[in-house]
């Protein structure tokens, strides 16, 4: 996976293909779990506020969401792309 310099320290591998984006919002540690599917598609799985008591359960929930996504859903039907002009 290619990671831009600006994201170093925010992206972590959790288990297998499961990854996590870590950041702080309004003083709260927030996590977004995701995995990279075929054709470089990023599939967002779960979002949660990190606490010591819940972290293990949230990773397990993300693992289950990934399994369901891979087993029960076909390829993405919509692609959302932006051109360079749109992102300026």
XYZ file of C-alpha atoms in Angstrom:
88
model
C 0.000 0.000 0.000
C 1.306 3.421 -0.871
C 1.193 5.839 2.030
C 1.806 9.524 1.610
C 4.238 11.193 3.990
C 1.417 13.192 5.584
C -0.354 9.975 6.691
C 2.670 8.345 8.350
C 1.742 7.644 11.951
C -2.017 7.602 11.299
C -2.413 4.293 9.440
C -1.962 0.934 11.176
C -2.370 -2.707 10.241
C -4.580 -4.563 12.741
C -4.994 -8.148 11.536
C -4.733 -9.727 8.111
C -6.090 -7.212 5.582
C -7.795 -5.153 8.308
C -6.356 -1.674 8.791
C -7.109 1.354 10.918
C -6.961 5.117 10.470
C -6.258 6.843 13.796
C -6.876 10.512 14.499
C -8.134 12.910 17.168
C -11.369 14.885 16.872
C -12.488 17.336 19.551
C -9.999 15.769 21.969
C -11.305 12.220 21.397
C -9.252 9.408 19.864
C -11.263 8.203 16.852
C -10.677 5.089 14.757
C -11.958 4.144 11.301
C -11.392 0.537 10.302
C -11.099 -0.396 6.648
C -9.609 -2.872 4.214
C -8.269 -2.520 0.704
C -10.286 -4.617 -1.722
C -9.442 -5.516 -5.301
C -8.771 -2.760 -7.797
C -7.425 -0.509 -4.997
C -10.876 0.107 -3.535
C -10.986 1.164 0.100
C -13.916 -0.288 2.048
C -14.779 1.541 5.280
C -16.038 -0.875 7.922
C -16.547 0.757 11.318
C -16.019 4.047 13.149
C -15.588 4.268 16.909
C -14.201 6.385 19.699
C -11.262 4.600 21.290
C -11.437 3.555 24.917
C -9.354 0.889 26.634
C -12.440 -1.070 27.622
C -13.899 -1.281 24.107
C -10.923 -1.471 21.768
C -10.755 -5.291 21.547
C -14.488 -5.575 20.981
C -14.376 -2.904 18.267
C -11.574 -4.681 16.398
C -13.597 -7.915 16.572
C -16.648 -6.048 15.227
C -14.536 -4.738 12.321
C -13.254 -8.250 11.574
C -16.815 -9.554 11.437
C -17.889 -6.664 9.195
C -15.030 -7.438 6.813
C -15.979 -11.128 6.667
C -19.610 -10.266 5.899
C -18.549 -7.724 3.297
C -16.269 -10.177 1.503
C -18.758 -13.068 1.645
C -22.109 -11.387 1.024
C -21.488 -8.383 -1.197
C -20.526 -8.345 -4.826
C -18.195 -5.854 -6.436
C -18.900 -2.191 -5.861
C -21.571 -0.738 -8.104
C -20.490 2.876 -7.768
C -17.106 4.476 -8.153
C -16.543 7.974 -6.845
C -13.628 9.569 -8.662
C -12.439 13.162 -8.741
C -10.357 14.818 -11.381
C -7.508 17.123 -10.436
C -9.585 20.153 -11.424
C -12.347 19.165 -8.974
C -9.978 18.664 -6.048
C -8.368 22.118 -6.443
